[in-house]
C-alpha atoms as one frame of an Amber mdcrd trajectory, in Angstrom:
protein
 -14.611  21.944 152.193 -16.565  19.631 149.903 -16.429  20.247 146.128 -19.479
  21.695 144.508 -21.510  19.163 142.630 -22.336  20.198 139.094 -25.857  19.129
 138.291 -26.273  18.295 134.572 -29.578  18.765 132.832 -31.173  15.448 131.873
 -32.021  15.151 128.173 -35.499  13.868 127.333 -35.632  10.324 125.866 -37.680
   9.114 122.834 -38.721  10.752 119.556 -40.316  14.106 119.191 -43.436  14.332
 117.066 -41.515  15.972 114.226 -38.864  13.244 114.247 -41.537  10.559 114.175
 -43.273  12.213 111.223 -39.978  12.471 109.346 -39.277   8.754 109.877 -42.783
   7.836 108.701 -42.369  10.039 105.631 -39.052   8.372 104.775 -40.549   4.895
 105.156 -43.488   5.879 102.937 -41.137   7.212 100.244 -39.018   4.046 100.334
 -42.141   1.871 100.148 -43.421   3.836  97.148 -40.086   3.276  95.429 -39.533
  -0.372  96.357 -43.008  -1.904  96.121 -43.260  -1.444  92.312 -39.764  -2.905
  92.023 -40.819  -5.930  94.056 -43.963  -6.287  91.931 -41.926  -6.125  88.732
 -39.493  -8.699  90.067 -42.367 -10.998  91.009 -43.939 -10.611  87.551 -40.557
 -11.216  85.917 -40.263 -14.473  87.840 -43.756 -15.474  86.709 -42.911 -14.619
  83.105 -39.772 -16.779  83.303 -41.814 -19.645  84.770 -44.380 -19.244  81.976
 -41.622 -19.258  79.348 -40.255 -22.435  80.910 -43.730 -23.975  80.565 -43.836
 -22.928  76.918 -40.458 -24.565  76.381 -41.774 -27.830  77.848 -44.775 -27.617
  75.529 -42.444 -27.048  72.577 -40.385 -30.118  73.469 -43.578 -32.139  73.835
 -44.619 -30.978  70.358 -41.452 -32.377  68.849 -41.766 -35.661  70.762 -45.364
 -36.010  69.589 -44.389 -35.372  65.968 -41.516 -37.822  66.246 -44.053 -40.511
  67.141 -46.467 -39.514  64.346 -44.385 -39.321  61.163 -43.082 -35.785  61.855
 -46.642 -34.454  61.562 -48.456 -32.073  63.891 -51.802 -32.993  65.452 -55.030
 -32.026  63.714 -57.805 -29.769  64.935 -60.696 -31.668  66.507 -63.666 -29.692
  65.167 -67.324 -30.427  64.294 -66.908 -28.733  60.881 -64.688 -30.786  58.526
 -64.028 -27.691  56.384 -62.203 -26.143  59.332 -59.466 -28.798  59.284 -56.891
 -29.915  56.736 -57.782 -33.577  57.234 -61.502 -32.876  56.607 -62.582 -34.995
  59.574 -65.629 -34.033  61.621 -65.502 -34.720  65.371 -68.816 -33.872  67.103
 -68.476 -32.417  70.584 -70.678 -35.253  71.855 -68.200 -37.843  70.573 -66.238
 -39.390  73.506 -63.073 -38.987  71.423 -63.534 -35.205  71.163 -61.884 -34.478
  74.521 -59.101 -37.020  74.054 -58.206 -35.413  70.714 -57.747 -31.917  72.118
 -54.143 -30.842  71.624 -53.293 -30.555  75.337 -54.470 -34.111  75.949 -52.437
 -35.350  72.979 -49.346 -33.719  74.527 -50.086 -34.907  78.074 -48.253 -38.262
  77.712 -45.078 -36.289  76.985 -45.558 -33.737  79.786 -47.578 -35.480  82.551
 -48.163 -32.228  84.376 -51.341 -30.153  84.213 -49.595 -27.067  85.585 -47.533
 -26.654  82.408 -50.667 -25.375  80.654 -51.262 -22.622  83.241 -49.543 -19.242
  83.250 -48.751 -18.084  86.821 -49.906 -14.564  85.863 -53.253 -15.710  84.452
 -56.058 -14.960  86.887 -58.766 -16.432  84.642 -57.466 -19.659  83.067 -59.962
 -21.737  81.114 -61.107 -24.908  82.846 -60.577 -27.520  80.157 -61.335 -31.253
  80.041 -58.800 -34.004  80.366 -59.052 -37.035  78.085 -61.900 -38.416  80.238
 -63.856 -35.161  80.110 -63.087 -33.963  83.645 -62.626 -30.176  83.886 -59.327
 -30.268  85.721 -56.879 -28.513  83.378 -56.470 -24.770  83.943 -55.482 -23.687
  80.448 -53.814 -20.378  79.604 -52.703 -21.498  76.151 -54.212 -21.752  72.676
 -53.055 -23.487  69.492 -52.651 -21.757  66.118 -54.478 -23.368  63.186 -51.741
 -22.360  60.718 -49.574 -25.469  61.134 -52.405 -27.872  61.967 -51.820 -31.327
  60.409 -48.678 -30.199  58.557 -45.399 -32.143  58.402 -41.749 -31.160  58.578
 -41.557 -31.357  54.795 -44.306 -28.726  54.489 -43.199 -26.295  57.209 -40.127
 -24.577  55.767 -39.716 -21.983  58.518 -40.332 -23.995  61.679 -38.389 -21.521
  63.839 -40.858 -18.780  62.811 -44.047 -20.849  63.024 -46.009 -20.394  66.257
 -47.937 -23.489  67.314 -48.929 -22.630  70.905 -49.209 -19.194  72.512 -50.857
 -17.516  75.489 -54.506 -16.488  75.428 -56.755 -14.242  77.482 -59.308 -15.846
  79.758 -61.951 -13.200  78.978 -62.323 -10.577  76.269 -62.730  -6.825  76.750
 -66.463  -7.297  77.283 -65.992  -9.915  79.989 -66.969 -12.856  77.784 -65.092
 -16.088  78.448 -62.564 -17.107  75.788 -62.483 -20.899  75.870 -61.539 -21.798
  72.277 -58.846 -24.483  71.977 -57.590 -23.109  68.651 -56.864 -19.609  67.410
 -58.015 -18.835  63.869 -56.483 -15.732  62.319 -59.171 -15.892  59.645 -62.058
 -15.586  62.105 -61.032 -12.457  63.955 -59.072 -14.199  66.700 -56.045 -12.085
  65.791 -57.996  -8.924  65.034 -57.933  -6.009  67.519 -60.847  -5.707  69.914
 -62.211  -2.150  69.378 -63.244  -1.991  73.041 -59.689  -2.308  74.285 -57.052
  -1.733  71.605 -54.268  -1.411  74.150 -54.871  -4.742  75.845 -55.902  -6.609
  72.707 -53.460  -5.589  69.984 -53.829  -9.045  68.430 -57.184 -10.196  69.696
 -57.008 -13.476  71.573 -53.228 -13.417  72.152 -52.555 -12.458  75.768 -49.935
  -9.821  76.525 -49.621 -10.393  80.259 -45.844 -10.249  80.357 -44.630  -6.705
  79.769 -46.804  -6.325  76.689 -45.812  -9.647  75.134 -46.689 -13.340  75.036
 -44.674 -16.534  75.395 -44.881 -18.791  72.351 -43.917 -22.389  71.561 -42.719
 -22.875  67.985 -42.922 -25.722  65.504 -39.215 -26.503  65.882 -39.637 -26.899
  69.653 -38.084 -23.668  70.942 -39.948 -21.050  72.987 -39.711 -17.271  72.835
 -41.357 -14.104  74.149 -42.804 -11.887  71.408 -44.680  -8.614  71.174 -47.964
  -8.688  69.186 -46.661  -5.931  66.920 -43.873  -8.279  65.821 -46.292 -11.182
  65.290 -48.822  -9.145  63.346 -46.213  -7.789  60.934 -44.904 -11.214  59.888
 -46.460 -13.555  57.335 -44.694 -16.448  59.089 -45.385 -15.618  62.756 -49.066
 -15.047  61.952 -49.121 -18.326  60.020 -50.459 -16.662  56.886 -47.735 -18.107
  54.650 -48.765 -21.646  55.610 -52.429 -20.761  55.212 -51.684 -19.471  51.703
 -49.817 -22.600  50.631 -51.989 -25.168  52.438 -55.542 -23.759  52.605 -58.924
 -25.287  53.331 -62.294 -23.719  52.406 -62.286 -21.859  55.737 -58.532 -21.429
  55.993 -57.518 -19.232  53.062 -56.669 -15.678  51.947 -58.287 -13.357  49.389
 -56.334 -14.870  46.448 -58.638 -17.915  46.545 -61.981 -17.223  44.767 -63.809
 -19.920  46.742 -62.511 -18.764  50.121 -65.285 -18.479  52.710 -63.244 -16.217
  55.033 -62.332 -13.113  53.081 -63.739 -10.408  55.353 -61.882  -7.699  57.223
 -61.341 -10.011  60.185 -59.131 -12.236  58.012 -55.650 -11.196  59.130 -54.128
 -12.895  56.091 -55.815 -10.367  53.794 -52.967  -7.992  54.658 -51.676  -6.659
  51.297 -48.202  -6.366  52.803 -47.978 -10.180  52.862 -48.399 -10.494  49.089
 -47.006 -11.752  46.852 -45.671 -14.805  48.632 -42.238 -15.967  47.451
């Protein structure tokens, strides 16, 4: 007699609808968790690259000053009262472009990309020494140490020379200035966007802070709140000791920049030691 064959029930293959929905839900949850992490990691890498650029700019600053009697470059400007050397350079002068600070540093850097922040979506197209708009600039120079020497700058490690700038302001207007003047409102908050513009022109693209190149050549990330609270980081100490008619604080009777936009009018900065 033949044995009875036990017929087993065949299980269905594949996912059920509920299982598929559960898998999709899990993937969506993981994506929601991981994508911001990936974005933060990418931005962190960009911030590190930008800081590296700032460090190269700082080293170029020191090499430039070593070649020019330990003195920083001056501000090429049509108004002689805006500079410490009292030299007027009209914008139509062929030398105007060559005297811009980034072109003065170019022989020591030889790389246009150093002046561009990887996180800056609106860098300013700036001229090279020949006037060609080929440099995508995310940086701006501070007038505080303009034309000063090592003997005059006592706190070089706290003196910002180059920092990051916004490409446009809160109203969408292009910010293309080569120099930042704390006496002209460039460091004053923009009332249209106080969160994004805590110190006016200074860009806070990297976790609420900006990368800065200092007079002594080092580079560092700083929050605007730290900059604005310091008489040295703002440059106001240097402005007080080495003023021009436009570059001064309210202690100078003949100062032409004594309004509320003059950051150096901060009573907390006085008296200077």
